[in-house]
Amino acid sequence: MEFEPVIGLEVHAQLKTQTKIFCGCSTAFGAPPNTHVCPVCLGMPGVLPVLNREVLAFSLRMALATGCRVNMESRFARKNYFYPDLPKGYQISQFELPVAERGEIHIDTGDSTLRRIGITRIHMEEDAGKLVHDPDRPVSRVDLNRTGVPLIEIVSEPDLRSPEEAGAYLRKLRSIVRYLDICDGNLEEGSFRCDANISIRPVGASAFGTRAELKNLNSFRNVEKAIAYEIERQKEVLLEGGAVVQETRLWDPAMGRSISMRGKEEAHDYRYFPDPDLLPVVVDENWLAAIRDALPELPDARQERFCDAYGLTAYDAERLTADRDLGDYFEACLAHAPQAKLAANWILGGLMAWLNAENRPIAQSPVSPEHLGQLLGLIDGGQISGKIAKTVFEEMIKTGQDPKAIVEAKGLVQVSDASELEAVVTKVLAASPDEVAAYRQGKKKVMGFFVGQVMRETRGQANPKLVNEILQRMLAE
Ligand code: ADP
Ligand code: MG
Ligand code: ZN
C-alpha cells in the first residue's frame, strides 16, 4: 500500500524587541539567572500586564508579509497548565481571536513549480522560563529571565507533503522574519523553534490520518530527518495492522530517532479563557497602513527583481536572496563590478565556499563587496586573467587588502603587450617542433599544449585571448 505524508508546522519566533511583552524587563540573552525579572513576569498575584506596542507592530509586519488577514480586534487568552518554568500556572497567549489568520507563503520545490503553503494563523504569546539541569547532580533550577519574552506562533495548514517541503517552508519563513528584522531566526539557540505535526494516509484518501507531534527539532537537518523518520515509523505501525496514536514525541538527534513523550493534550485540556487583565487588542487602520508602507522588499519580490534586472537564473537569484545580508552584499558588489553573472558566480562559488568552511556569515566576510567588485572589474578590463584573480582573491581573504594593491605588490598584472607575447610564442614553438608539425597536419588539439606552455613561461600572466590570437597567426604562417 502506498502512503502520502501530511505535515503541518507550528513555528515559534522570538521577537527582537528590547523589552518583554507585558513588562519593561530586558529581553537580552545571557544575563545571570533571574536578573531580568519583575513582579509582572514572575507572575505575582495582583499585578497588571500591559501590552508592549512593539510586539503588536512586529506581529503585524509578519501578518502583512505572509498575506494574512489582520484581525482589527484580537484577544489575549489564558492557556492553563502546570510546569515549574511557568510561575503563573498559565501562559498568556491568543486562542479564538488571534492577531492574524489565513495567509500563505510560496516555496520552491526544486522542480520549478511554486507551491503555496497556507498559514492558518499567527498569534502573539509570552515565552515560559527555562529549566537548567545540573550535569553533575540530580538537581534542576529554574531561570525566569525568559518568562514574558515575546513570541509569535505561526501555524501552517497541513499542506506540506514531504520532509523536503517542510524544510523549504521553514527556510522561507526564517528568511522572511529576518528580512523583516523581527527575529534572528536561530534554530540552534532556540529563538526560532519548530514543532512538526505528521500523519500519513493511503494515496488517494481524502481524510487525514491521526497525527503525531514532534518536538526538539533544533536544526534544519533535524527537522527533515525527524519527519522522514516519523513517516517511516507510522508506515510500519499501519502495515503491521496497528493504529497511530495522537501523541507528542521527542526527537533525539544523537540517536536519530524519536521517543514518545506524552499523550497529546486537546485544546479543552488547557481551559482557555479570555484574559480578564488585558483589553482587547485594537489595531488602528492608519497605523496598519503605515506599517504596510514601511515593509522592506521581501525575498520573493527580490528574487524576481534579481532575475529581471540582472539576468540571473532563478536558482542563483533564490540563493542570493534567501539571506538578506547576502543579497545586500551582492548589490553592493555590483556597484563596482561590471557583470552581474560574474559577481553571482564568485559570491556563490569561491566566497560562500570559504565562508561555509569557516562557518562565518556573509557579514563577517574578510573581503568587502567593494573589493570583490573591483577584482571583477580587473578581470573584465583584461588587467588580470580569471586564474590570476583566484590567486589575488586568496590574498584578499588573508589580508583584507584591496585587489589593485595586491596585483601591484605581487607584480601580477596581465601581460597584454603583443610584442612581448610574440617573443614568448616564438620561443615555445621553436622548442616543440614535433607538436608544431602535428598541428600543421591537422591535430588542432595541440593548441591547448601551446597555450599551456606560454602560460608557464609567463607565470600565468599572459592575456589568454591575445595568446590564442598570436598562436593562431604564427602557426598559420
Ligand atoms: P495543537 O496546538 O493542538 O498542536 P494547532 O492548531 O496549534 O494545534 O496546530 C496543529 C498543527 O497540526 C497545524 O500545523 C496543522 O496544520 C497540523 N495538523 C492538523 N491536523 C493534521 C494531520 N492530520 N496531519 C498532519 N498535520 C496536521
Ligand atoms: Mg501543537
Ligand atoms: Zn518583568
Short mmCIF file of C-alpha atoms and ligand atoms in Angstrom, two decimals:
data_model
loop_
_atom_site.label_atom_id
_atom_site.label_comp_id
_atom_site.label_asym_id
_atom_site.label_seq_id
_atom_site.Cartn_x
_atom_site.Cartn_y
_atom_site.Cartn_z
CA MET A 1 0.00 0.00 0.00
CA GLU A 2 1.27 3.47 -0.89
CA PHE A 3 1.05 6.25 1.69
CA GLU A 4 1.11 10.01 1.41
CA PRO A 5 2.58 12.11 4.24
CA VAL A 6 0.64 15.13 5.55
CA ILE A 7 2.63 17.68 7.51
CA GLY A 8 1.82 20.93 9.30
CA LEU A 9 4.35 23.05 11.20
CA GLU A 10 3.97 25.22 14.26
CA VAL A 11 6.79 27.74 14.47
CA HIS A 12 7.62 29.93 17.45
CA ALA A 13 9.64 33.00 16.59
CA GLN A 14 11.14 35.04 19.41
CA LEU A 15 10.66 38.72 18.66
CA LYS A 16 13.65 41.06 18.81
CA THR A 17 12.04 43.69 21.00
CA GLN A 18 14.13 45.43 23.68
CA THR A 19 11.67 44.61 26.44
CA LYS A 20 9.27 41.81 27.32
CA ILE A 21 5.70 41.52 26.11
CA PHE A 22 3.85 42.67 29.25
CA CYS A 23 6.50 44.43 31.38
CA GLY A 24 9.60 46.60 30.97
CA CYS A 25 12.16 43.88 31.73
CA SER A 26 15.03 43.42 29.27
CA THR A 27 14.93 40.56 26.77
CA ALA A 28 18.75 40.45 26.47
CA PHE A 29 20.07 36.92 26.29
CA GLY A 30 22.77 35.52 28.55
CA ALA A 31 22.30 37.58 31.74
CA PRO A 32 22.83 35.82 35.11
CA PRO A 33 19.75 33.75 36.04
CA ASN A 34 16.71 35.58 37.42
CA THR A 35 18.10 39.10 36.97
CA HIS A 36 15.73 40.23 34.20
CA VAL A 37 12.58 39.76 36.22
CA CYS A 38 9.91 41.82 37.95
CA PRO A 39 6.62 41.09 39.72
CA VAL A 40 4.75 41.02 36.40
CA CYS A 41 6.87 38.41 34.61
CA LEU A 42 7.38 36.47 37.86
CA GLY A 43 3.62 36.03 37.92
CA MET A 44 2.99 37.64 41.33
CA PRO A 45 -0.66 37.96 42.28
CA GLY A 46 -2.32 41.33 41.75
CA VAL A 47 -0.02 42.67 39.03
CA LEU A 48 -1.31 44.03 35.75
CA PRO A 49 0.25 43.15 32.39
CA VAL A 50 0.40 45.90 29.75
CA LEU A 51 0.96 45.01 26.09
CA ASN A 52 4.24 46.16 24.52
CA ARG A 53 3.20 48.09 21.41
CA GLU A 54 6.30 46.95 19.54
CA VAL A 55 5.22 43.31 19.89
CA LEU A 56 2.00 44.11 18.08
CA ALA A 57 3.87 46.10 15.42
CA PHE A 58 6.25 43.19 14.75
CA SER A 59 3.34 40.73 14.61
CA LEU A 60 1.54 42.92 12.10
CA ARG A 61 4.64 43.09 9.90
CA MET A 62 4.71 39.30 9.79
CA ALA A 63 0.99 39.13 9.14
CA LEU A 64 1.26 41.53 6.19
CA ALA A 65 4.38 39.83 4.82
CA THR A 66 2.57 36.48 4.71
CA GLY A 67 -0.63 37.82 3.18
CA CYS A 68 -2.67 37.19 6.32
CA ARG A 69 -5.95 38.84 7.12
CA VAL A 70 -5.37 41.06 10.15
CA ASN A 71 -8.00 40.92 12.85
CA MET A 72 -8.58 44.57 13.71
CA GLU A 73 -9.62 43.37 17.13
CA SER A 74 -8.00 40.35 18.75
CA ARG A 75 -7.86 38.95 22.27
CA PHE A 76 -5.40 37.50 24.73
CA ALA A 77 -6.36 34.26 26.44
CA ARG A 78 -5.02 32.24 29.34
CA LYS A 79 -3.71 28.80 28.49
CA ASN A 80 -3.68 26.91 31.77
CA TYR A 81 -1.13 24.26 32.61
CA PHE A 82 1.30 23.49 35.37
CA TYR A 83 5.03 23.39 34.80
CA PRO A 84 7.93 24.55 37.01
CA ASP A 85 9.05 27.14 34.43
CA LEU A 86 5.61 28.76 34.39
CA PRO A 87 5.10 30.53 37.72
CA LYS A 88 1.60 31.87 36.98
CA GLY A 89 0.20 28.44 36.15
CA TYR A 90 -0.97 29.81 32.82
CA GLN A 91 0.59 31.23 29.70
CA ILE A 92 -0.85 34.37 28.14
CA SER A 93 -1.50 33.51 24.51
CA GLN A 94 -4.20 34.05 21.92
CA PHE A 95 -6.83 31.47 21.15
CA GLU A 96 -10.17 32.17 19.50
CA LEU A 97 -9.20 35.56 18.12
CA PRO A 98 -5.55 35.63 17.02
CA VAL A 99 -3.94 38.77 15.62
CA ALA A 100 -3.97 37.38 12.06
CA GLU A 101 -5.32 34.47 10.02
CA ARG A 102 -5.38 32.88 6.58
CA GLY A 103 -2.17 33.79 4.82
CA GLU A 104 0.21 31.86 2.62
CA ILE A 105 3.82 31.65 1.63
CA HIS A 106 5.39 30.29 -1.53
CA ILE A 107 8.03 27.64 -1.61
CA ASP A 108 10.15 26.44 -4.48
CA THR A 109 10.26 22.66 -4.53
CA GLY A 110 13.17 22.42 -6.91
CA ASP A 111 11.16 21.32 -9.97
CA SER A 112 10.30 24.97 -10.73
CA THR A 113 6.68 24.60 -9.63
CA LEU A 114 5.77 27.10 -6.96
CA ARG A 115 3.83 25.62 -4.03
CA ARG A 116 1.53 27.72 -1.91
CA ILE A 117 1.50 26.73 1.75
CA GLY A 118 -1.38 28.08 3.78
CA ILE A 119 -0.84 29.87 7.07
CA THR A 120 -3.71 29.10 9.42
CA ARG A 121 -2.98 31.75 11.99
CA ILE A 122 -0.40 33.95 13.64
CA HIS A 123 -0.76 34.72 17.30
CA MET A 124 1.16 36.58 19.99
CA GLU A 125 2.16 34.95 23.25
CA GLU A 126 4.69 35.04 26.06
CA ASP A 127 7.57 32.61 26.42
CA ALA A 128 7.99 30.47 29.55
CA GLY A 129 11.12 30.27 31.73
CA LYS A 130 13.85 27.71 31.39
CA LEU A 131 14.79 24.69 33.49
CA VAL A 132 18.52 24.31 33.90
CA HIS A 133 19.53 20.75 34.66
CA ASP A 134 22.69 20.29 36.73
CA PRO A 135 25.00 17.96 34.80
CA ASP A 136 26.63 16.59 37.97
CA ARG A 137 23.83 16.25 40.47
CA PRO A 138 20.16 15.27 40.21
CA VAL A 139 19.11 18.90 40.59
CA SER A 140 17.25 21.27 38.28
CA ARG A 141 16.98 25.00 38.69
CA VAL A 142 14.67 27.47 37.11
CA ASP A 143 15.74 30.65 35.31
CA LEU A 144 12.88 33.08 34.75
CA ASN A 145 14.73 35.61 32.58
CA ARG A 146 12.87 34.21 29.57
CA THR A 147 9.36 34.39 31.05
CA GLY A 148 7.46 37.06 29.19
CA VAL A 149 9.83 37.28 26.23
CA PRO A 150 7.54 37.89 23.24
CA LEU A 151 6.83 35.15 20.71
CA ILE A 152 4.70 34.83 17.66
CA GLU A 153 3.43 31.41 16.78
CA ILE A 154 2.91 30.78 13.08
CA VAL A 155 0.72 27.74 12.40
CA SER A 156 0.68 26.26 8.91
CA GLU A 157 -2.13 24.40 7.22
CA PRO A 158 -1.44 20.68 6.80
CA ASP A 159 -0.32 21.45 3.23
CA LEU A 160 3.20 20.06 3.28
CA ARG A 161 3.79 16.65 1.67
CA SER A 162 7.43 15.72 2.25
CA PRO A 163 10.32 16.37 4.65
CA GLU A 164 11.97 18.46 1.91
CA GLU A 165 8.87 20.66 1.54
CA ALA A 166 8.79 21.13 5.31
CA GLY A 167 12.44 22.19 5.18
CA ALA A 168 11.80 24.61 2.32
CA TYR A 169 8.81 26.11 4.15
CA LEU A 170 10.81 26.60 7.33
CA ARG A 171 13.70 28.19 5.43
CA LYS A 172 11.35 30.58 3.68
CA LEU A 173 9.67 31.51 6.94
CA ARG A 174 13.04 32.16 8.55
CA SER A 175 14.14 34.22 5.60
CA ILE A 176 11.01 36.37 5.95
CA VAL A 177 11.40 37.05 9.70
CA ARG A 178 15.00 38.01 9.07
CA TYR A 179 14.10 40.35 6.20
CA LEU A 180 11.52 41.93 8.48
CA ASP A 181 14.16 42.20 11.20
CA ILE A 182 11.74 40.92 13.83
CA CYS A 183 13.55 37.72 14.86
CA ASP A 184 17.10 36.47 14.45
CA GLY A 185 15.91 33.07 13.25
CA ASN A 186 18.42 30.96 15.12
CA LEU A 187 17.22 27.34 15.45
CA GLU A 188 20.26 26.18 17.36
CA GLU A 189 19.89 28.89 20.02
CA GLY A 190 16.13 28.44 20.19
CA SER A 191 14.99 31.86 19.01
CA PHE A 192 13.19 30.10 16.12
CA ARG A 193 11.57 26.82 17.17
CA CYS A 194 9.61 24.33 15.16
CA ASP A 195 7.18 21.56 16.10
CA ALA A 196 6.13 19.25 13.30
CA ASN A 197 2.76 17.51 13.05
CA ILE A 198 2.83 14.44 10.87
CA SER A 199 0.30 11.92 9.67
CA ILE A 200 0.08 9.57 6.72
CA ARG A 201 -2.85 8.36 4.66
CA PRO A 202 -3.31 5.93 1.79
CA VAL A 203 -2.67 7.68 -1.53
CA GLY A 204 -5.99 8.92 -2.87
CA ALA A 205 -7.73 9.02 0.53
CA SER A 206 -9.39 12.31 1.38
CA ALA A 207 -9.47 12.08 5.19
CA PHE A 208 -6.34 12.80 7.21
CA GLY A 209 -4.77 10.17 9.44
CA THR A 210 -4.03 10.59 13.14
CA ARG A 211 -1.08 12.89 13.70
CA ALA A 212 1.90 12.75 15.99
CA GLU A 213 3.66 15.93 17.06
CA LEU A 214 7.45 16.11 17.07
CA LYS A 215 9.39 18.44 19.33
CA ASN A 216 13.04 19.35 19.87
CA LEU A 217 13.89 19.92 16.23
CA ASN A 218 16.77 22.32 16.66
CA SER A 219 18.30 22.42 13.19
CA PHE A 220 17.06 22.28 9.61
CA ARG A 221 18.77 18.93 9.22
CA ASN A 222 16.99 17.55 12.27
CA VAL A 223 13.61 18.82 11.07
CA GLU A 224 13.92 16.91 7.81
CA LYS A 225 15.49 13.81 9.38
CA ALA A 226 12.92 13.62 12.17
CA ILE A 227 9.98 13.97 9.77
CA ALA A 228 11.39 11.27 7.46
CA TYR A 229 11.84 9.00 10.46
CA GLU A 230 8.31 9.65 11.68
CA ILE A 231 6.79 8.88 8.26
CA GLU A 232 8.59 5.52 8.20
CA ARG A 233 7.57 4.76 11.79
CA GLN A 234 3.90 5.41 11.05
CA LYS A 235 4.04 3.29 7.89
CA GLU A 236 5.38 0.37 9.90
CA VAL A 237 2.68 0.78 12.53
CA LEU A 238 -0.08 0.80 9.92
CA LEU A 239 1.36 -2.04 7.85
CA GLU A 240 1.53 -4.19 10.98
CA GLY A 241 -2.17 -3.58 11.45
CA GLY A 242 -1.72 -1.11 14.34
CA ALA A 243 -3.02 2.45 14.76
CA VAL A 244 -1.06 5.68 15.12
CA VAL A 245 -1.76 7.31 18.48
CA GLN A 246 -2.09 11.05 18.87
CA GLU A 247 0.91 11.93 20.97
CA THR A 248 3.88 14.23 21.40
CA ARG A 249 7.22 12.70 20.54
CA LEU A 250 10.68 13.96 21.33
CA TRP A 251 13.40 13.82 18.65
CA ASP A 252 16.74 12.53 19.86
CA PRO A 253 19.33 13.91 17.42
CA ALA A 254 22.15 11.77 18.80
CA MET A 255 20.21 8.51 18.39
CA GLY A 256 18.47 9.59 15.18
CA ARG A 257 15.05 8.51 16.46
CA SER A 258 12.07 9.86 18.38
CA ILE A 259 10.56 8.65 21.63
CA SER A 260 7.05 9.08 22.97
CA MET A 261 6.91 11.94 25.47
CA ARG A 262 3.26 12.20 26.40
CA GLY A 263 -0.24 11.76 25.10
CA LYS A 264 -1.28 14.85 23.18
CA GLU A 265 -3.47 17.33 25.04
CA GLU A 266 -6.60 18.62 23.39
CA ALA A 267 -7.33 22.34 23.42
CA HIS A 268 -10.05 21.86 26.04
CA ASP A 269 -7.47 20.41 28.44
CA TYR A 270 -5.98 23.89 28.73
CA ARG A 271 -9.28 25.51 29.78
CA TYR A 272 -8.58 28.58 27.65
CA PHE A 273 -10.47 31.70 28.61
CA PRO A 274 -10.07 35.41 27.74
CA ASP A 275 -7.53 37.09 30.00
CA PRO A 276 -9.53 39.49 32.19
CA ASP A 277 -6.42 41.64 32.84
CA LEU A 278 -5.86 42.59 29.21
CA LEU A 279 -8.04 44.74 26.99
CA PRO A 280 -8.95 43.56 23.51
CA VAL A 281 -6.15 44.45 21.09
CA VAL A 282 -7.47 47.05 18.66
CA VAL A 283 -5.43 47.84 15.57
CA ASP A 284 -5.63 51.37 14.25
CA GLU A 285 -6.21 51.44 10.48
CA ASN A 286 -3.77 54.27 9.79
CA TRP A 287 -1.09 52.66 11.88
CA LEU A 288 -1.55 49.39 9.99
CA ALA A 289 -1.24 51.28 6.69
CA ALA A 290 1.98 52.91 7.88
CA ILE A 291 3.38 49.51 8.85
CA ARG A 292 2.46 48.17 5.41
CA ASP A 293 4.17 51.10 3.68
CA ALA A 294 7.33 50.59 5.68
CA LEU A 295 7.72 46.89 4.82
CA PRO A 296 11.04 46.10 3.15
CA GLU A 297 11.32 44.32 -0.18
CA LEU A 298 10.73 40.64 0.66
CA PRO A 299 12.62 37.59 -0.64
CA ASP A 300 10.11 36.59 -3.38
CA ALA A 301 9.97 40.09 -4.87
CA ARG A 302 13.71 40.50 -4.59
CA GLN A 303 14.31 37.17 -6.32
CA GLU A 304 12.12 38.22 -9.21
CA ARG A 305 13.90 41.56 -9.46
CA PHE A 306 17.32 39.88 -9.47
CA CYS A 307 16.17 37.72 -12.40
CA ASP A 308 14.70 40.62 -14.36
CA ALA A 309 17.21 43.37 -13.64
CA TYR A 310 20.42 41.33 -13.60
CA GLY A 311 19.57 38.40 -15.87
CA LEU A 312 20.30 35.82 -13.17
CA THR A 313 18.86 32.31 -13.22
CA ALA A 314 16.02 31.66 -10.77
CA TYR A 315 18.34 29.30 -8.92
CA ASP A 316 21.12 31.86 -8.43
CA ALA A 317 18.61 34.58 -7.57
CA GLU A 318 16.98 32.37 -4.94
CA ARG A 319 20.30 31.55 -3.33
CA LEU A 320 21.37 35.20 -3.30
CA THR A 321 18.09 36.45 -1.82
CA ALA A 322 17.47 33.75 0.80
CA ASP A 323 19.62 35.74 3.21
CA ARG A 324 19.06 39.47 3.29
CA ASP A 325 22.71 40.24 4.07
CA LEU A 326 23.85 38.13 1.14
CA GLY A 327 21.52 39.96 -1.24
CA ASP A 328 22.81 43.27 0.13
CA TYR A 329 26.39 42.11 -0.39
CA PHE A 330 25.66 41.18 -3.99
CA GLU A 331 24.10 44.56 -4.73
CA ALA A 332 26.95 46.45 -3.05
CA CYS A 333 29.41 44.43 -5.13
CA LEU A 334 27.53 45.30 -8.33
CA ALA A 335 28.14 48.98 -7.72
CA HIS A 336 31.78 48.20 -8.67
CA ALA A 337 31.52 45.07 -10.79
CA PRO A 338 30.54 45.27 -14.44
CA GLN A 339 28.91 41.85 -14.80
CA ALA A 340 26.14 40.58 -12.54
CA LYS A 341 26.55 36.96 -13.62
CA LEU A 342 30.27 37.05 -12.86
CA ALA A 343 29.60 38.58 -9.46
CA ALA A 344 26.97 35.93 -8.67
CA ASN A 345 29.39 33.16 -9.63
CA TRP A 346 32.18 34.50 -7.48
CA ILE A 347 29.93 35.11 -4.46
CA LEU A 348 28.05 31.81 -4.63
CA GLY A 349 31.22 29.93 -5.58
CA GLY A 350 34.53 30.90 -4.03
CA LEU A 351 33.34 33.30 -1.36
CA MET A 352 30.49 31.17 0.01
CA ALA A 353 32.66 28.05 -0.07
CA TRP A 354 35.21 29.81 2.09
CA LEU A 355 32.63 31.32 4.46
CA ASN A 356 30.81 28.00 4.87
CA ALA A 357 34.07 26.20 5.63
CA GLU A 358 34.83 28.84 8.25
CA ASN A 359 31.23 28.81 9.47
CA ARG A 360 31.02 32.58 9.11
CA PRO A 361 28.06 34.67 7.98
CA ILE A 362 28.46 36.97 5.00
CA ALA A 363 28.54 39.97 7.33
CA GLN A 364 31.91 38.71 8.54
CA SER A 365 33.45 38.30 5.11
CA PRO A 366 37.08 39.46 5.11
CA VAL A 367 36.53 40.55 1.51
CA SER A 368 34.32 43.62 1.31
CA PRO A 369 31.79 43.82 -1.54
CA GLU A 370 33.64 46.89 -2.88
CA HIS A 371 36.91 44.96 -3.11
CA LEU A 372 35.29 41.94 -4.75
CA GLY A 373 33.62 44.26 -7.26
CA GLN A 374 37.00 45.87 -8.01
CA LEU A 375 38.56 42.45 -8.53
CA LEU A 376 35.86 41.54 -11.05
CA GLY A 377 36.46 44.88 -12.73
CA LEU A 378 40.13 43.94 -13.21
CA ILE A 379 39.13 40.66 -14.88
CA ASP A 380 36.58 42.38 -17.07
CA GLY A 381 39.06 45.06 -18.12
CA GLY A 382 41.63 42.44 -19.10
CA GLN A 383 44.18 43.57 -16.49
CA ILE A 384 44.25 40.11 -14.91
CA SER A 385 43.10 36.67 -16.01
CA GLY A 386 40.47 34.66 -14.17
CA LYS A 387 43.22 32.37 -12.98
CA ILE A 388 45.34 35.18 -11.52
CA ALA A 389 42.16 36.57 -9.97
CA LYS A 390 41.88 33.38 -7.90
CA THR A 391 45.37 34.00 -6.51
CA VAL A 392 44.52 37.62 -5.77
CA PHE A 393 41.26 36.54 -4.13
CA GLU A 394 43.08 34.17 -1.79
CA GLU A 395 45.36 37.01 -0.80
CA MET A 396 42.36 39.29 -0.24
CA ILE A 397 40.86 36.71 2.13
CA LYS A 398 44.13 36.51 4.05
CA THR A 399 44.89 40.21 4.25
CA GLY A 400 41.66 42.10 3.56
CA GLN A 401 43.66 44.29 1.15
CA ASP A 402 42.21 45.80 -1.98
CA PRO A 403 42.88 43.87 -5.20
CA LYS A 404 44.78 46.62 -7.04
CA ALA A 405 47.32 46.88 -4.23
CA ILE A 406 47.83 43.10 -4.28
CA VAL A 407 48.18 42.95 -8.06
CA GLU A 408 50.77 45.74 -8.00
CA ALA A 409 52.73 44.50 -4.98
CA LYS A 410 52.98 40.98 -6.41
CA GLY A 411 53.57 42.05 -9.99
CA LEU A 412 50.56 40.09 -11.21
CA VAL A 413 49.44 42.45 -13.94
CA GLN A 414 48.46 40.58 -17.06
CA VAL A 415 50.85 40.71 -19.97
CA SER A 416 48.92 42.20 -22.86
CA ASP A 417 51.90 43.52 -24.71
CA ALA A 418 51.78 41.86 -28.15
CA SER A 419 55.49 42.04 -28.96
CA GLU A 420 56.42 40.59 -25.57
CA LEU A 421 53.99 37.72 -26.06
CA GLU A 422 55.14 37.14 -29.64
CA ALA A 423 58.65 36.59 -28.33
CA VAL A 424 57.41 34.00 -25.86
CA VAL A 425 55.33 32.23 -28.51
CA THR A 426 58.31 32.11 -30.87
CA LYS A 427 60.38 30.51 -28.12
CA VAL A 428 57.68 27.95 -27.29
CA LEU A 429 57.15 26.96 -30.92
CA ALA A 430 60.91 26.65 -31.52
CA ALA A 431 61.20 24.31 -28.56
CA SER A 432 58.44 21.97 -29.76
CA PRO A 433 58.96 21.22 -33.47
CA ASP A 434 57.11 17.86 -33.29
CA GLU A 435 53.98 19.45 -31.88
CA VAL A 436 54.14 22.23 -34.46
CA ALA A 437 54.35 19.66 -37.24
CA ALA A 438 51.45 17.71 -35.72
CA TYR A 439 49.35 20.86 -35.52
CA ARG A 440 50.01 21.75 -39.11
CA GLN A 441 48.96 18.21 -40.14
CA GLY A 442 45.58 18.89 -38.58
CA LYS A 443 45.94 17.86 -34.93
CA LYS A 444 44.28 21.06 -33.72
CA LYS A 445 44.12 19.75 -30.16
CA VAL A 446 47.82 20.56 -29.72
CA MET A 447 46.74 24.20 -29.37
CA GLY A 448 45.97 23.59 -25.69
CA PHE A 449 49.52 22.38 -25.17
CA PHE A 450 50.99 25.57 -26.71
CA VAL A 451 48.74 27.82 -24.61
CA GLY A 452 49.81 25.90 -21.50
CA GLN A 453 53.48 26.37 -22.37
CA VAL A 454 53.07 30.13 -22.91
CA MET A 455 51.23 30.43 -19.60
CA ARG A 456 54.02 28.56 -17.87
CA GLU A 457 56.63 30.84 -19.37
CA THR A 458 54.70 33.91 -18.22
CA ARG A 459 53.74 32.50 -14.80
CA GLY A 460 50.10 32.57 -15.82
CA GLN A 461 50.12 36.27 -16.54
CA ALA A 462 49.68 36.26 -20.30
CA ASN A 463 46.40 37.57 -21.63
CA PRO A 464 44.83 34.29 -22.80
CA LYS A 465 42.84 35.89 -25.61
CA LEU A 466 45.91 37.53 -27.06
CA VAL A 467 47.98 34.36 -26.69
CA ASN A 468 45.41 32.46 -28.71
CA GLU A 469 45.39 35.06 -31.45
CA ILE A 470 49.19 35.13 -31.74
CA LEU A 471 49.43 31.33 -31.74
CA GLN A 472 46.79 31.01 -34.46
CA ARG A 473 48.57 33.55 -36.57
CA MET A 474 52.12 32.23 -36.15
CA LEU A 475 51.08 28.59 -36.64
CA ALA A 476 49.31 29.52 -39.84
CA GLU A 477 52.46 31.09 -41.29
P1 ADP B 1 -2.09 21.98 18.65
O1 ADP B 1 -1.69 23.15 19.47
O2 ADP B 1 -3.09 21.09 19.25
O3 ADP B 1 -0.93 21.22 18.12
P2 ADP B 1 -2.51 23.69 16.44
O4 ADP B 1 -3.76 24.08 15.78
O5 ADP B 1 -1.68 24.71 17.13
O6 ADP B 1 -2.88 22.54 17.41
O7 ADP B 1 -1.55 23.00 15.38
C1 ADP B 1 -1.97 21.98 14.63
C2 ADP B 1 -0.93 21.75 13.56
O8 ADP B 1 -1.05 20.42 13.12
C3 ADP B 1 -1.13 22.63 12.35
O9 ADP B 1 0.11 22.99 11.81
C4 ADP B 1 -1.89 21.72 11.40
O10 ADP B 1 -1.63 22.04 10.05
C5 ADP B 1 -1.32 20.38 11.73
N1 ADP B 1 -2.25 19.27 11.53
C6 ADP B 1 -3.54 19.19 11.88
N2 ADP B 1 -4.05 18.00 11.55
C7 ADP B 1 -3.05 17.29 10.98
C8 ADP B 1 -2.94 15.95 10.44
N3 ADP B 1 -3.95 15.09 10.45
N4 ADP B 1 -1.74 15.59 9.96
C9 ADP B 1 -0.69 16.42 9.96
N5 ADP B 1 -0.74 17.66 10.46
C10 ADP B 1 -1.89 18.09 10.97
MG MG B 2 0.94 21.92 18.77
ZN ZN B 3 9.27 41.72 34.08
#
